[in-house]
């Protein structure tokens, strides 16, 4: 067992009460429902990997939605699907696993933090919310009220010590269905903590739920923020710009791959959620970022936005240099940045200018980049 945490997203449902494709693949805020929780979980600093359980024949749908991701095929029921995921992980077992329903697109980082903290002393932890409405029986007309004292609504992600949930699943009778993974762990003798849930975690079940989620995104606050970066041009370095390798007699020098364009966009994205700057998250003093692919800085920032339930509306980037010429590489950069951020290339603008041979950019000593990002937060 290694001391890692893996998130398992159960996205194997085939039907939809909403009509059309399975609800985890319906569009929400311009991308499939499952892409929202995947981005939030993948971006959380305490989560090392994400595995998606899909239904037979959904491989193409998922790759279209998320790009290359690790998947396992589910079973006939949710319980079997989860078990298939756990058995795949059991080859190299993590210490902790979060099991999440794909139909709950918004996953606040605060809830993940609370779940993982609770695992320090318990076998499992689930997000729960108090029941606010009056409860009553439907007896073909209003029946007796049911006391809501002591009742809670249980959400996902549910977090477990991996060995505890795997053992509970393996011991479960094959002909019996389970309400959820937490009840299986309880029946197997495990203890499960309750942490404060969040209305944002509610499941999309009916068409009105999807419309409400769409409205939540649409009425969200719009935030724009800028980013700016400079790197030195030197002989003997590769030139990486906008995530694309560009043939040039000089390259950019810096601690990472020095992709000044991706750094400016990353800072702009971080700015939209007031999350510091690139150096806050990837300190240049840390040797692990030496020569690093700056794409990971960008996807980290995008994940932090996703973890807040935000979506990226638009990126506008300006490169300032005398050479190389940007025009021939513009489309490749747009495509690359859009792919990294799970955006349409129409949502990424790239412009270039010289500085009339003035200053350090004019003398070819370095390249500057400035960017503005616009996001919507719920
Ligand atoms: Mg930089």
Tab-separated table of N, CA, C and O in Angstrom, residues 162-224:
chain	number	residue	atom	x	y	z
A	162	UNK	N	-8.833	2.733	2.037
A	162	UNK	CA	-9.044	1.842	0.889
A	162	UNK	C	-9.308	0.401	1.312
A	162	UNK	O	-10.220	-0.260	0.802
A	163	UNK	N	-8.507	-0.095	2.253
A	163	UNK	CA	-8.663	-1.500	2.644
A	163	UNK	C	-10.047	-1.759	3.242
A	163	UNK	O	-10.629	-2.825	3.058
A	164	UNK	N	-10.583	-0.765	3.965
A	164	UNK	CA	-11.896	-0.947	4.611
A	164	UNK	C	-13.012	-1.055	3.582
A	164	UNK	O	-13.894	-1.922	3.691
A	165	UNK	N	-12.987	-0.198	2.569
A	165	UNK	CA	-14.079	-0.228	1.596
A	165	UNK	C	-13.924	-1.415	0.648
A	165	UNK	O	-14.909	-2.033	0.227
A	166	UNK	N	-12.684	-1.794	0.343
A	166	UNK	CA	-12.478	-2.963	-0.521
A	166	UNK	C	-12.981	-4.231	0.184
A	166	UNK	O	-13.700	-5.056	-0.416
A	167	UNK	N	-12.644	-4.351	1.466
A	167	UNK	CA	-13.087	-5.532	2.220
A	167	UNK	C	-14.606	-5.577	2.310
A	167	UNK	O	-15.228	-6.644	2.174
A	168	UNK	N	-15.231	-4.428	2.522
A	168	UNK	CA	-16.694	-4.383	2.623
A	168	UNK	C	-17.343	-4.797	1.309
A	168	UNK	O	-18.340	-5.528	1.294
A	169	UNK	N	-16.774	-4.329	0.201
A	169	UNK	CA	-17.328	-4.699	-1.111
A	169	UNK	C	-17.141	-6.186	-1.397
A	169	UNK	O	-18.035	-6.853	-1.924
A	170	UNK	N	-15.948	-6.704	-1.061
A	170	UNK	CA	-15.680	-8.119	-1.358
A	170	UNK	C	-16.570	-9.034	-0.532
A	170	UNK	O	-16.918	-10.133	-0.962
A	171	UNK	N	-16.952	-8.573	0.678
A	171	UNK	CA	-17.752	-9.420	1.562
A	171	UNK	C	-19.250	-9.307	1.281
A	171	UNK	O	-20.040	-10.075	1.811
A	172	UNK	N	-19.650	-8.344	0.465
A	172	UNK	CA	-21.082	-8.070	0.257
A	172	UNK	C	-21.733	-9.191	-0.553
A	172	UNK	O	-21.172	-9.653	-1.541
A	173	UNK	N	-22.944	-9.637	-0.179
A	173	UNK	CA	-23.626	-10.696	-0.945
A	173	UNK	C	-23.924	-10.232	-2.375
A	173	UNK	O	-24.414	-9.119	-2.559
A	174	UNK	N	-23.600	-11.086	-3.362
A	174	UNK	CA	-23.725	-10.664	-4.763
A	174	UNK	C	-25.170	-10.391	-5.164
A	174	UNK	O	-25.421	-9.635	-6.093
A	175	UNK	N	-26.137	-11.013	-4.462
A	175	UNK	CA	-27.529	-10.856	-4.895
A	175	UNK	C	-28.247	-9.743	-4.130
A	175	UNK	O	-29.458	-9.617	-4.205
A	176	UNK	N	-27.512	-8.953	-3.391
A	176	UNK	CA	-28.148	-7.889	-2.622
A	176	UNK	C	-27.641	-6.533	-3.094
A	176	UNK	O	-26.442	-6.374	-3.338
A	177	UNK	N	-28.569	-5.588	-3.247
A	177	UNK	CA	-28.123	-4.250	-3.611
A	177	UNK	C	-27.820	-3.444	-2.358
A	177	UNK	O	-28.303	-3.754	-1.279
A	178	UNK	N	-27.017	-2.417	-2.526
A	178	UNK	CA	-26.606	-1.610	-1.387
A	178	UNK	C	-27.069	-0.188	-1.615
A	178	UNK	O	-27.150	0.267	-2.756
A	179	UNK	N	-27.382	0.541	-0.537
A	179	UNK	CA	-27.790	1.933	-0.717
A	179	UNK	C	-26.601	2.784	-1.129
A	179	UNK	O	-26.693	3.569	-2.062
A	180	UNK	N	-25.499	2.618	-0.431
A	180	UNK	CA	-24.277	3.317	-0.842
A	180	UNK	C	-23.076	2.653	-0.192
A	180	UNK	O	-23.203	1.714	0.604
A	181	UNK	N	-21.902	3.112	-0.563
A	181	UNK	CA	-20.665	2.485	-0.095
A	181	UNK	C	-20.491	2.646	1.411
A	181	UNK	O	-19.984	1.749	2.080
A	182	UNK	N	-20.954	3.792	1.942
A	182	UNK	CA	-20.778	4.032	3.375
A	182	UNK	C	-21.567	3.009	4.201
A	182	UNK	O	-21.087	2.523	5.230
A	183	UNK	N	-22.779	2.655	3.757
A	183	UNK	CA	-23.553	1.648	4.496
A	183	UNK	C	-22.887	0.271	4.413
A	183	UNK	O	-22.958	-0.527	5.360
A	184	UNK	N	-22.225	0.003	3.294
A	184	UNK	CA	-21.520	-1.273	3.169
A	184	UNK	C	-20.362	-1.336	4.168
A	184	UNK	O	-20.134	-2.355	4.821
A	185	UNK	N	-19.630	-0.226	4.285
A	185	UNK	CA	-18.512	-0.186	5.237
A	185	UNK	C	-19.033	-0.319	6.660
A	185	UNK	O	-18.448	-1.039	7.486
A	186	UNK	N	-20.160	0.330	6.958
A	186	UNK	CA	-20.739	0.218	8.301
A	186	UNK	C	-21.111	-1.232	8.604
A	186	UNK	O	-20.814	-1.755	9.676
A	187	UNK	N	-21.779	-1.890	7.640
A	187	UNK	CA	-22.208	-3.263	7.909
A	187	UNK	C	-21.003	-4.189	8.119
A	187	UNK	O	-21.088	-5.192	8.835
A	188	UNK	N	-19.894	-3.829	7.487
A	188	UNK	CA	-18.678	-4.639	7.633
A	188	UNK	C	-17.927	-4.298	8.925
A	188	UNK	O	-16.836	-4.796	9.175
A	189	UNK	N	-18.521	-3.425	9.748
A	189	UNK	CA	-17.923	-3.118	11.044
A	189	UNK	C	-17.118	-1.837	11.089
A	189	UNK	O	-16.512	-1.519	12.106
A	190	UNK	N	-17.112	-1.101	9.977
A	190	UNK	CA	-16.345	0.141	9.936
A	190	UNK	C	-17.115	1.303	10.532
A	190	UNK	O	-18.338	1.274	10.654
A	191	UNK	N	-16.396	2.342	10.904
A	191	UNK	CA	-17.036	3.537	11.431
A	191	UNK	C	-16.932	4.648	10.395
A	191	UNK	O	-15.899	4.820	9.744
A	192	UNK	N	-18.036	5.363	10.229
A	192	UNK	CA	-18.103	6.391	9.185
A	192	UNK	C	-18.500	7.721	9.810
A	192	UNK	O	-19.533	7.830	10.476
A	193	UNK	N	-17.670	8.726	9.581
A	193	UNK	CA	-17.934	10.062	10.117
A	193	UNK	C	-18.834	10.849	9.181
A	193	UNK	O	-18.880	10.589	7.975
A	194	UNK	N	-19.575	11.807	9.748
A	194	UNK	CA	-20.336	12.768	8.942
A	194	UNK	C	-19.568	14.079	8.920
A	194	UNK	O	-19.126	14.558	9.968
A	195	UNK	N	-19.416	14.654	7.726
A	195	UNK	CA	-18.868	16.011	7.643
A	195	UNK	C	-19.921	16.890	6.966
A	195	UNK	O	-20.842	16.392	6.320
A	196	UNK	N	-19.767	18.193	7.140
A	196	UNK	CA	-20.752	19.126	6.586
A	196	UNK	C	-20.773	19.035	5.064
A	196	UNK	O	-19.747	19.235	4.413
A	197	UNK	N	-21.926	18.706	4.493
A	197	UNK	CA	-22.069	18.666	3.044
A	197	UNK	C	-22.271	20.054	2.470
A	197	UNK	O	-22.036	21.062	3.137
A	198	UNK	N	-22.717	20.113	1.228
A	198	UNK	CA	-22.891	21.402	0.559
A	198	UNK	C	-24.022	21.253	-0.462
A	198	UNK	O	-24.023	20.281	-1.218
A	199	UNK	N	-24.963	22.214	-0.490
A	199	UNK	CA	-26.040	22.121	-1.493
A	199	UNK	C	-25.503	22.038	-2.921
A	199	UNK	O	-26.146	21.471	-3.803
A	200	UNK	N	-24.291	22.577	-3.153
A	200	UNK	CA	-23.703	22.489	-4.491
A	200	UNK	C	-23.451	21.047	-4.916
A	200	UNK	O	-23.307	20.754	-6.099
A	201	UNK	N	-23.358	20.148	-3.928
A	201	UNK	CA	-23.072	18.738	-4.229
A	201	UNK	C	-24.310	17.955	-4.639
A	201	UNK	O	-24.214	16.773	-4.962
A	202	UNK	N	-25.462	18.600	-4.613
A	202	UNK	CA	-26.683	17.849	-4.914
A	202	UNK	C	-26.630	17.235	-6.307
A	202	UNK	O	-26.045	17.780	-7.236
A	203	UNK	N	-27.276	16.076	-6.407
A	203	UNK	CA	-27.238	15.276	-7.631
A	203	UNK	C	-28.170	15.837	-8.697
A	203	UNK	O	-29.265	16.300	-8.370
A	204	UNK	N	-27.749	15.789	-9.940
A	204	UNK	CA	-28.631	16.150	-11.052
A	204	UNK	C	-29.457	14.918	-11.395
A	204	UNK	O	-28.916	13.911	-11.837
A	205	UNK	N	-30.751	14.999	-11.168
A	205	UNK	CA	-31.610	13.843	-11.408
A	205	UNK	C	-32.667	14.134	-12.468
A	205	UNK	O	-32.890	13.340	-13.369
A	206	UNK	N	-33.300	15.289	-12.367
A	206	UNK	CA	-34.396	15.642	-13.273
A	206	UNK	C	-33.960	16.794	-14.179
A	206	UNK	O	-33.015	17.512	-13.848
A	207	UNK	N	-34.648	16.962	-15.319
A	207	UNK	CA	-34.275	18.070	-16.217
A	207	UNK	C	-34.181	19.411	-15.486
A	207	UNK	O	-33.301	20.212	-15.786
A	208	UNK	N	-35.056	19.639	-14.501
A	208	UNK	CA	-35.029	20.913	-13.774
A	208	UNK	C	-33.716	21.089	-13.004
A	208	UNK	O	-33.258	22.216	-12.812
A	209	UNK	N	-33.109	19.965	-12.574
A	209	UNK	CA	-31.847	20.059	-11.843
A	209	UNK	C	-30.733	20.569	-12.764
A	209	UNK	O	-29.887	21.364	-12.367
A	210	UNK	N	-30.748	20.049	-13.998
A	210	UNK	CA	-29.730	20.482	-14.964
A	210	UNK	C	-29.930	21.961	-15.291
A	210	UNK	O	-28.968	22.730	-15.352
A	211	UNK	N	-31.170	22.350	-15.454
A	211	UNK	CA	-31.470	23.758	-15.740
A	211	UNK	C	-31.024	24.637	-14.575
A	211	UNK	O	-30.478	25.727	-14.772
A	212	UNK	N	-31.224	24.153	-13.344
A	212	UNK	CA	-30.820	24.935	-12.171
A	212	UNK	C	-29.301	25.060	-12.099
A	212	UNK	O	-28.763	26.115	-11.747
A	213	UNK	N	-28.605	23.968	-12.441
A	213	UNK	CA	-27.138	24.013	-12.438
A	213	UNK	C	-26.642	24.981	-13.512
A	213	UNK	O	-25.691	25.741	-13.294
A	214	UNK	N	-27.285	24.941	-14.660
A	214	UNK	CA	-26.928	25.858	-15.753
A	214	UNK	C	-27.159	27.306	-15.298
A	214	UNK	O	-26.326	28.180	-15.523
A	215	UNK	N	-28.294	27.530	-14.623
A	215	UNK	CA	-28.620	28.882	-14.154
A	215	UNK	C	-27.625	29.340	-13.084
A	215	UNK	O	-27.236	30.501	-13.039
A	216	UNK	N	-27.192	28.388	-12.252
A	216	UNK	CA	-26.207	28.710	-11.215
A	216	UNK	C	-24.923	29.224	-11.863
A	216	UNK	O	-24.327	30.207	-11.414
A	217	UNK	N	-24.510	28.531	-12.951
A	217	UNK	CA	-23.310	28.968	-13.656
A	217	UNK	C	-23.543	30.305	-14.349
A	217	UNK	O	-22.695	31.185	-14.341
A	218	UNK	N	-24.742	30.448	-14.962
A	218	UNK	CA	-25.013	31.640	-15.770
A	218	UNK	C	-25.109	32.901	-14.906
A	218	UNK	O	-24.664	33.968	-15.317
A	219	UNK	N	-25.680	32.750	-13.691
A	219	UNK	CA	-25.834	33.955	-12.877
A	219	UNK	C	-24.590	34.190	-12.032
A	219	UNK	O	-24.521	35.115	-11.246
A	220	UNK	N	-23.615	33.307	-12.230
A	220	UNK	CA	-22.398	33.429	-11.440
A	220	UNK	C	-21.712	34.759	-11.664
A	220	UNK	O	-21.940	35.449	-12.644
A	221	UNK	N	-20.873	35.084	-10.730
A	221	UNK	CA	-20.092	36.310	-10.867
A	221	UNK	C	-19.081	36.127	-11.980
A	221	UNK	O	-18.442	35.070	-12.080
A	222	UNK	N	-18.888	37.138	-12.775
A	222	UNK	CA	-17.830	37.112	-13.773
A	222	UNK	C	-16.596	37.775	-13.175
A	222	UNK	O	-16.698	38.828	-12.552
A	223	UNK	N	-15.490	37.134	-13.329
A	223	UNK	CA	-14.233	37.698	-12.826
A	223	UNK	C	-13.222	37.707	-13.963
A	223	UNK	O	-13.084	36.711	-14.669
A	224	UNK	N	-12.499	38.793	-14.090
A	224	UNK	CA	-11.395	38.854	-15.041
A	224	UNK	C	-10.133	39.210	-14.289
A	224	UNK	O	-10.166	39.973	-13.321
